[in-house]
Every structure is written in structure tokens, then in C-alpha cells.
Amino acid sequence: MSTERITKKLTFKTFRFNAETDFLPYFKTYEMEVGKDELVLDILNRIKWEFDGSFSYRRSCRHGICGSCSIKVNGKPVLSCKQNVWELVEIFGTDTLLLEPQSKKRVVKDMIIDKKDFWDKHKAVKPWLEAEIDEHPEAEIRVSPEEAEALLEADYCIQCGNCYYACPAVEVNEEFFGPAQFAKAFRFNADVRDTAKRERLETVREMGPGIWDCVKCFECAEACPKDVDPIGKITKLHNQLFEEGLAQDNVATRHAVGFKHSIKKHGLLDEGELVRYSEGNIGVMKHLPEAIAMFKKGKIVMPWNMPKSKNLDEIKTLIKTSSKVKF
Amino acid sequence: MAELKYALYTGCTARESTPELLMSTMAVAKKLGIELILLDEASCCGASHLQDFDDFLSLVLNARNICYAEKQELPMLTICNTCQLNTVMTKERLDSDENLKSQVNEKLAEVGLEYKGTSSVRHFLYAIIDDYGLDKLAEQVVKPLNDFNVAAFYGCHNIRPSHIHHVHNAKVIEKDVGEGGGEQAFDTTELLARYNDNENPYNPTSLDRLIEALQGKSVDYESKNKCCGFHADLQSPKTANRLTGTALLDAIDNDADMMVTPCPLCHLNMDVKQHTVAKEMGRDISLPVLHLPQLIGLALGIDPKELGLKHNVAEVNFV
């Protein structure tokens, strides 16, 4: 049997920047033979050990549990110690891989970023258990397997920041808490021992920083190396707001509830009426320029021409008997 | 090849604010000999917003829609990324949870329906590529797009979350290969690779390859698999406008003559909002944005009137 090591010659275009000495970032290119078992962290190590000792990145556990070594490769957020390099070559169909920090605008040195915004927002959602617990308990507090399952993997989060720095809403709205933070809020809200659910929901329901500004792109679910599914938890928080009677009357909540009213009336959505219902009679005026442009192009359906689903009675019956939430 | 026949789930937008999407879909299907049976009984999928309010109700309504495709014994065809994802998510949740399925069926029984799980759900983009075939499509091209740089804009919900799409596809593949495929079908990379809706969300290729099959030049630009912000349009317009604007300008800066998208919601943001978005971005924006079947239809030589190009807000001035 041959013992020859199978390798590929790969090129790594690597983001370099030192906030203390550099005015602008630049890219440095490194070429090396890479074996099929090598991980991105192996490449970061080899760049530092074989090419340039000043190259900087975070690393710690090497077991996919500390979340330190996250970077982006060709735009894909990866946990360096978990991501195989050849797999990336296959995904992108190229022998040149671009190594970049999670967020270029937060770079301190090379792959190292300042995660202060991440941690500040993380802290804002009370990422801990609040419970009245006897300081000298005589028996353990038991959580049943079913109660633990209700956390829906939310406690697997390792705070790597992959979802947060992949989130396009975070990128353009610095207030927005972000997916990891919402997943954490859900994690403790879903814990039977916790007593701060209401407080967390009041925090995450605000427009701007809160859950309503999620763009529903699923980048967070895709980026998560632990299958936490942050957007699934964001949806759960939306549901909790309505279930707990904490949903405020605003454009976002009316937009969600408006779907039910419209479907009940037509089966299909009355798009124009939904916008008016969500925005209110005055707020809807700001959409006038787009509405006029659409009207001119025959894209506005008049109320008397609104299409209806066939067998609408079935839909009405199902809404009446299946709807479990009030607003 | 067997005759292609689908139960068409139009969603709401193609019946209202993007009539050109339904027109062009029907015209292209007719030209290619694909039979479409309209699911007139179907309701709105909830577009991920009803799901925020009442998750169970959205499951029941989406299951009802699938029931009507099952009654026809046809795969369901969608022409909206968000409809595709909401329907597939419903299907995968019901197919993997007998308890949830029976709760939903208890409700559906009240209107004489039963969700069985027998119909697959396919977006038009992937039906054209996987079922009809790009090679066969290329043979039908009479007006090649070889003068044009076309920017593919994928839209989020056809490519993410990839595991939902991949799980659904694996089942479709297993069904296709028959009993002999069995468990092997799930693990066979070669088989999975045949199905383009199994693409990687970080490097989607289907739409680009479709553009090349129509002899257009696919534009390489960073925003092609990014979000247009549609679902935050009302509550967070600044966020939405900046995401839409970034993608449009990225395409323009990479010499795109036009953009094409398989999602009518992306289309609404990219096409209708260019003027508003330009103000937010501080730059002029003018780019024709076509629905996927409009682009295919042009290359097939279908009359632009049949493709509804007059309904596009950003002028399609090259026709």
C-alpha cells in the first residue's frame, strides 16, 4: 500500500491589517501543499509558523467548542478548527481561497476582530438564568428530559459570532441585537426554572434593535457551526410575544396579524390592504410614490378585482378552528 | 423524456403586484410543452409573517395547499422563493413528526381533506434545470442573449436554509430512483449532485448556468446570494433599502445590463423601489430587473407582450 501523502497546491489570499501601524488593509498571498485532512486552523498555523510570525488570529480549544477561531473563507463563515480545506475547494470550485476576518470593519489585527458590540448586545438580553433559588437547597432542582428538549438546541451556542457577523441586518443596522443574542434570549425564556421571560421579551420586542427588524434571510441558520438555528428561535420569540400578550400594536405586529385577516377574507393576500393595515391610514402615505409607479404599470389590483381562493369556505373554517393565538 | 406536468401554486404576488410573473410562466411552460394545472384552491403561504403570529395556523393552511397538489397526484410547482420555503418547511415538519401531522390532519378533516405527504414541491427554476434540462433548453434558444451581461440574483429562500432543501431533495431523489435506491440514495454524492436545487448557498450556480444556456454572460458579483431585505420593508425600511441598494449597485458596478431573479418578492424590491433606494444610497440606480421566466421567454423568442414586460417598473429598454 502506498504511503505517499496526497496533497493539493492551494493559494491563500489573506487579509492583513494592523490597526496600530497600517493605514489601509492589504492582502498577502501564501502558496502551500495541503493534505485532504487539513483544517482551516492548520492553514492559519502554517502561515504563522512557516511564512510570517506576525500573522495573528484567535485560537484556543481546537475542538469546536470555544468559538475563538471563526473567520470567513470566500465569504463563508467557518469555525477554523472544524472546517476542512478540501471541502471548501470543492464548494467554491477554485484552488484560491480568500481568508478574511469575520468583520473587516472591526479588525484589530489580521484575523482578530473587536467583538465588543457582540458581547454588549449579548449582555443586554440577560443571557443568564434568573430564578428564586434557595441558597442552601435540600434537594436538587430537577429538569425533565421533555423540559430540556424545549430549549431546542439553543444551549449549544458557543458564541462564536458566525451568525452575528453574517447577519445582513447587523451589517446595516448597528442597533440590531443579532441572531446569537436572540437565540440566547430564547434559551433562557424556554428554561422552566427562569423567571425573567417577560423582561427579555420586553427587551427584544423593540423596533430597531429587536426581533422585528430581522430580514429573514436565514444567513444565521446557514452560518451556525452548531445547528442552533437562530432564526428558528427568532420566530419562537415572535410567537412568545403574542402568546404572552406582550406584542405591542405597531407596524410589525399588525403586519404579521394582517396576514390572518387577509387570508380569512380572500384566501390570498390583499397586498395593498395589508400595507394600509400595517402602516395605518397616515403611515401608508409614505408608500404613495411606489404605489403610483405600480399603478401606472398595472400592478395594483383594485378591491373590486381582488382575486379569491376557490373553496374559500374551507379556509375560513380552518382559520376559525385552528387559530390558537389572539391579538 | 416523460411529459412534464405540475400543479402550479402561484402564491399571491403573481396574482396581484407581479401579474407579469404568471403571464411569463404560463407562456414559457406552453412553449416548452410543460403542462401546468393551476391550484386555484390554494391560499397564501403566510410568507413567514403569519408564522410569527400563529405557527400552527400556517402549518394547517400550507398543508391544505399541498393536499390539493396531492389530489391531482402531481408535484407542486412554485414560482416564489418564499412560497417554496414555507411549503417545504411545512412538508418536512409534518413528514418528520407523526404527532404534528395528526394534529394538522385533525383540522383538515373538518373540511374533508387529508395531508398524506405524497407530492414533492419544486421551484420553477429547478424544474427547468433538473426536470426539463439545460441542454434541451439551450436547443430551444432562438434569440440568444449573447449581447447581455446578466446579473443573477438568487434570493434567500431557494438556497437557505440548505439542509431543509437538501432533505427534501434527498426524498425526491429516493422516490426517483425507486426502491432499489433506498438508503444508498441519501448518501450518494453523485446522485445528489444531479439535482441543482442541492446547491451550496455560498456558491449557488443554477441561475448562472441557466443564463449561460441562454447564451448570456453571467455577471460575477458578490451580492448574488445576498438578501434584498424584503421581509423588513415595512418595519425597517432603511435596512431593507440599503440591502436592496447594495445589491443593485454591486450588479451595476460589475457591468450588468440587467438583473434576473426567481423570486417575485426580490423583484418587487429590486424593480419597483429603485427610485427610493437611490435616495438612500446617494447614487442613481437604473437597471432592468427581469423575472426568471421573462428572461427565458425572451431567449425562446416569445412575444414580449406575452411576457408582460410592460408591467416592469424599471424600463426593459433593450427589447
Coordinates of C-alpha atoms in Angstrom, one line a residue, chain B:
Chain B
M1 CA -38.4 12.4 -21.6
A2 CA -41.7 11.9 -19.9
E3 CA -44.2 14.7 -20.3
L4 CA -43.8 17.3 -17.6
K5 CA -46.9 18.2 -15.6
Y6 CA -47.2 20.1 -12.4
A7 CA -49.8 21.6 -10.0
L8 CA -48.9 25.3 -10.1
Y9 CA -49.0 27.2 -6.8
T10 CA -48.9 30.8 -7.9
G11 CA -48.7 32.4 -4.4
C12 CA -50.3 35.8 -4.0
T13 CA -47.9 38.2 -5.7
A14 CA -48.2 36.6 -9.2
R15 CA -52.0 37.2 -9.0
E16 CA -51.6 40.8 -7.9
S17 CA -48.5 43.0 -7.9
T18 CA -46.5 41.0 -10.4
P19 CA -49.0 39.8 -13.0
E20 CA -46.1 39.6 -15.5
L21 CA -44.7 36.7 -13.5
L22 CA -47.8 34.5 -14.0
M23 CA -48.1 35.6 -17.7
S24 CA -44.5 34.7 -18.4
T25 CA -44.5 31.5 -16.5
M26 CA -47.6 30.3 -18.5
A27 CA -46.0 31.4 -21.8
V28 CA -42.7 29.7 -21.2
A29 CA -44.4 26.5 -19.9
K30 CA -46.6 26.4 -23.1
K31 CA -43.5 27.0 -25.3
L32 CA -41.6 24.2 -23.6
G33 CA -44.5 21.8 -23.5
I34 CA -44.8 21.8 -19.8
E35 CA -48.4 21.3 -18.5
L36 CA -49.5 23.4 -15.6
I37 CA -52.7 22.9 -13.6
L38 CA -53.5 26.0 -11.6
L39 CA -54.1 25.3 -7.9
D40 CA -57.0 27.8 -7.6
E41 CA -57.9 26.5 -4.2
A42 CA -54.6 27.4 -2.6
S43 CA -54.3 30.1 0.0
C44 CA -51.4 32.4 0.9
C45 CA -48.4 30.6 2.5
G46 CA -48.1 33.2 5.2
A47 CA -44.8 34.5 3.8
S48 CA -43.0 33.9 7.1
H49 CA -45.1 36.6 8.8
L50 CA -48.2 34.6 9.6
Q51 CA -45.7 32.1 11.1
D52 CA -44.6 34.8 13.5
F53 CA -48.1 35.2 14.8
D54 CA -49.7 31.8 14.6
D55 CA -47.4 28.9 13.7
F56 CA -50.0 26.2 13.9
L57 CA -52.4 28.0 11.6
S58 CA -49.7 28.5 9.0
L59 CA -49.0 24.8 9.1
V60 CA -52.6 23.9 8.5
L61 CA -53.0 26.3 5.6
N62 CA -49.8 25.2 3.9
A63 CA -50.7 21.6 4.4
R64 CA -54.1 22.3 2.8
N65 CA -52.3 23.7 -0.2
I66 CA -50.2 20.6 -0.6
C67 CA -53.4 18.5 -0.2
Y68 CA -54.7 20.0 -3.5
A69 CA -51.5 19.0 -5.3
E70 CA -51.8 15.6 -3.9
K71 CA -55.3 15.3 -5.1
Q72 CA -54.0 16.0 -8.6
E73 CA -51.3 13.4 -8.0
L74 CA -48.8 15.9 -9.2
P75 CA -45.7 17.6 -7.8
M76 CA -46.3 21.1 -6.7
L77 CA -44.6 23.8 -8.7
T78 CA -43.9 27.2 -7.1
I79 CA -42.8 30.5 -8.7
C80 CA -41.8 32.3 -5.5
N81 CA -38.8 31.6 -3.3
T82 CA -40.7 32.4 -0.1
C83 CA -43.7 30.2 -1.1
Q84 CA -41.2 27.4 -1.9
L85 CA -39.5 27.6 1.5
N86 CA -42.7 27.9 3.6
T87 CA -44.3 25.0 1.8
V88 CA -41.2 22.8 2.0
M89 CA -40.7 23.7 5.7
T90 CA -44.3 22.7 6.4
K91 CA -43.8 19.5 4.5
E92 CA -40.6 18.5 6.2
R93 CA -42.1 19.3 9.6
L94 CA -45.2 17.2 9.0
D95 CA -43.3 14.3 7.3
S96 CA -40.9 14.0 10.3
D97 CA -43.4 14.4 13.1
E98 CA -46.4 12.0 13.2
N99 CA -47.9 13.7 16.1
L100 CA -47.9 17.1 14.5
K101 CA -49.1 15.6 11.2
S102 CA -52.1 14.0 13.0
Q103 CA -52.9 17.3 14.8
V104 CA -52.9 19.1 11.4
N105 CA -54.9 16.3 9.8
E106 CA -57.5 16.5 12.5
K107 CA -58.2 20.1 11.4
L108 CA -58.0 19.3 7.7
A109 CA -60.6 16.5 8.2
E110 CA -63.1 19.2 9.2
V111 CA -63.0 20.3 5.5
G112 CA -62.7 16.8 4.1
L113 CA -59.0 16.9 3.4
E114 CA -56.0 14.8 4.5
Y115 CA -52.4 15.6 4.1
K116 CA -50.5 12.4 3.1
G117 CA -47.1 13.7 2.1
T118 CA -47.1 12.3 -1.4
S119 CA -46.4 15.4 -3.5
S120 CA -42.9 17.0 -3.8
V121 CA -42.5 20.7 -4.0
R122 CA -40.3 22.2 -6.8
H123 CA -39.4 25.8 -7.7
F124 CA -39.8 26.7 -11.4
L125 CA -36.0 27.4 -11.6
Y126 CA -35.1 23.8 -10.6
A127 CA -37.9 22.3 -12.6
I128 CA -36.5 23.9 -15.7
I129 CA -32.9 22.8 -14.9
D130 CA -33.4 19.4 -13.4
D131 CA -36.6 18.1 -14.9
Y132 CA -36.6 19.8 -18.3
G133 CA -32.8 20.0 -18.7
L134 CA -30.5 22.8 -19.6
D135 CA -29.2 21.1 -22.7
K136 CA -32.7 20.8 -24.0
L137 CA -33.5 24.4 -23.1
A138 CA -30.3 25.6 -24.9
E139 CA -31.6 23.8 -28.1
Q140 CA -34.8 25.9 -27.9
V141 CA -33.0 29.3 -27.9
V142 CA -33.8 31.4 -30.9
K143 CA -32.8 34.8 -29.6
P144 CA -29.6 34.2 -27.8
L145 CA -28.7 36.7 -25.0
N146 CA -25.2 37.0 -26.2
D147 CA -25.1 40.8 -26.1
F148 CA -26.0 41.0 -22.5
N149 CA -24.4 40.8 -19.1
V150 CA -27.0 39.3 -16.8
A151 CA -26.7 39.5 -13.0
A152 CA -28.3 36.5 -11.3
F153 CA -29.9 37.4 -8.0
Y154 CA -30.8 34.2 -6.3
G155 CA -33.0 35.3 -3.4
C156 CA -32.6 33.8 0.1
H157 CA -35.4 31.3 0.3
N158 CA -34.4 29.0 -2.5
I159 CA -30.9 28.5 -1.1
R160 CA -31.2 28.8 2.6
P161 CA -31.5 27.0 5.0
S162 CA -29.8 24.5 2.8
H163 CA -30.4 21.5 5.0
I164 CA -34.2 21.8 4.6
H165 CA -33.9 21.9 0.8
H166 CA -31.4 19.1 0.8
V167 CA -33.5 16.8 3.0
H168 CA -36.5 17.4 0.7
N169 CA -34.4 16.8 -2.4
A170 CA -33.0 13.6 -1.0
K171 CA -36.5 12.3 -0.6
V172 CA -37.4 13.3 -4.2
I173 CA -34.3 11.5 -5.4
E174 CA -35.1 8.4 -3.4
K175 CA -38.5 8.4 -5.0
D176 CA -37.0 8.9 -8.4
V177 CA -34.5 6.1 -8.1
G178 CA -37.2 3.7 -6.8
E179 CA -37.0 1.0 -4.3
G180 CA -33.5 -0.1 -5.5
G181 CA -32.1 3.3 -4.4
G182 CA -33.1 3.0 -0.8
E183 CA -30.8 4.3 1.8
Q184 CA -28.0 4.5 -0.8
A185 CA -29.7 7.4 -2.5
F186 CA -29.3 9.5 0.6
D187 CA -25.6 9.0 0.8
T188 CA -24.7 9.1 -2.9
T189 CA -22.9 12.4 -3.7
E190 CA -23.1 11.7 -7.4
L191 CA -26.9 11.4 -7.3
L192 CA -27.3 14.4 -5.1
A193 CA -25.1 16.5 -7.5
R194 CA -27.5 15.8 -10.3
Y195 CA -30.1 17.9 -8.5
N196 CA -29.2 21.5 -8.8
D197 CA -31.5 22.6 -6.0
N198 CA -29.0 20.9 -3.8
E199 CA -26.6 23.8 -4.5
N200 CA -24.4 25.4 -1.9
P201 CA -25.8 28.7 -0.6
Y202 CA -22.3 30.2 -0.6
N203 CA -21.7 29.3 -4.2
P204 CA -25.0 28.8 -6.0
T205 CA -24.6 28.1 -9.7
S206 CA -28.0 27.1 -11.1
L207 CA -29.2 30.5 -12.2
D208 CA -25.8 31.4 -13.6
R209 CA -25.7 28.2 -15.7
L210 CA -29.2 28.9 -16.9
I211 CA -28.1 32.3 -18.1
E212 CA -25.2 30.7 -19.9
A213 CA -27.5 28.2 -21.5
L214 CA -29.5 31.1 -22.9
Q215 CA -26.1 32.3 -24.2
G216 CA -26.0 35.4 -21.9
K217 CA -22.9 36.3 -19.9
S218 CA -23.4 35.7 -16.2
V219 CA -22.1 38.6 -14.1
D220 CA -19.7 37.7 -11.3
Y221 CA -20.7 39.9 -8.3
E222 CA -20.6 39.5 -4.6
S223 CA -24.2 40.2 -3.8
K224 CA -25.8 37.5 -6.0
N225 CA -26.6 35.3 -3.0
K226 CA -27.4 38.1 -0.5
C227 CA -30.7 39.4 0.9
C228 CA -32.8 42.1 -0.6
G229 CA -34.4 42.9 2.8
F230 CA -38.0 42.5 1.5
H231 CA -39.3 41.0 4.8
A232 CA -38.3 44.1 6.7
D233 CA -39.6 46.6 4.2
L234 CA -42.3 48.0 6.4
Q235 CA -40.8 47.8 9.9
S236 CA -37.2 48.6 9.0
P237 CA -37.2 50.4 5.6
K238 CA -33.7 51.8 6.0
T239 CA -32.3 48.3 6.5
A240 CA -34.3 47.0 3.5
N241 CA -33.4 49.9 1.2
R242 CA -29.7 49.6 2.0
L243 CA -29.7 45.9 1.3
T244 CA -31.6 46.3 -2.0
G245 CA -29.4 49.2 -3.0
T246 CA -26.1 47.4 -2.2
A247 CA -27.1 44.5 -4.4
L248 CA -28.3 46.7 -7.3
L249 CA -25.2 48.9 -7.2
D250 CA -23.0 45.8 -7.0
A251 CA -24.6 44.4 -10.1
I252 CA -24.3 47.8 -11.9
D253 CA -20.7 48.3 -10.9
N254 CA -19.9 44.9 -12.4
D255 CA -21.3 45.9 -15.8
A256 CA -24.7 44.2 -15.6
D257 CA -27.1 45.1 -18.3
M258 CA -29.9 43.6 -16.4
M259 CA -30.7 41.5 -13.3
V260 CA -32.8 38.3 -13.2
T261 CA -34.4 36.8 -10.1
P262 CA -36.5 33.7 -9.5
C263 CA -38.3 35.5 -6.6
P264 CA -41.1 37.9 -7.1
L265 CA -40.5 39.5 -3.6
C266 CA -36.9 40.2 -4.6
H267 CA -38.3 41.5 -7.9
L268 CA -40.6 44.0 -6.1
N269 CA -37.7 45.4 -4.1
M270 CA -35.2 45.5 -7.0
D271 CA -37.6 46.7 -9.7
V272 CA -40.2 48.9 -8.0
K273 CA -38.1 50.6 -5.4
Q274 CA -35.1 51.8 -7.4
H275 CA -36.0 55.4 -7.1
T276 CA -36.4 55.3 -3.3
V277 CA -33.3 53.1 -2.9
A278 CA -31.3 55.5 -5.0
K279 CA -32.0 58.3 -2.5
E280 CA -30.9 56.1 0.4
M281 CA -27.7 55.1 -1.4
G282 CA -26.9 58.6 -2.8
R283 CA -26.5 57.3 -6.3
D284 CA -28.6 57.0 -9.4
I285 CA -29.9 53.5 -10.0
S286 CA -31.4 52.3 -13.3
L287 CA -31.3 48.6 -14.1
P288 CA -33.9 46.4 -15.8
V289 CA -34.9 43.5 -13.4
L290 CA -36.5 40.5 -15.0
H291 CA -38.4 37.6 -13.6
L292 CA -36.8 34.3 -14.4
P293 CA -39.5 33.2 -16.9
Q294 CA -39.3 36.6 -18.6
L295 CA -35.6 36.1 -19.3
I296 CA -36.1 32.5 -20.6
G297 CA -39.1 33.7 -22.7
L298 CA -37.0 36.4 -24.4
A299 CA -34.4 33.9 -25.4
L300 CA -37.1 31.5 -26.6
G301 CA -38.4 34.2 -28.9
I302 CA -41.8 34.7 -27.1
D303 CA -43.5 37.9 -27.8
P304 CA -42.6 40.5 -25.1
K305 CA -46.3 41.3 -24.7
E306 CA -46.9 37.7 -23.6
L307 CA -44.1 38.1 -21.1
G308 CA -45.8 41.1 -19.6
L309 CA -42.7 43.3 -19.9
K310 CA -44.8 46.4 -19.9
H311 CA -45.6 45.7 -16.2
N312 CA -41.9 46.1 -15.1
V313 CA -41.4 49.4 -13.5
A314 CA -37.7 49.7 -14.4
E315 CA -38.0 50.0 -18.2
V316 CA -36.9 46.9 -20.1
N317 CA -35.5 49.1 -22.9
F318 CA -33.4 46.6 -24.8
V319 CA -36.4 44.7 -26.2

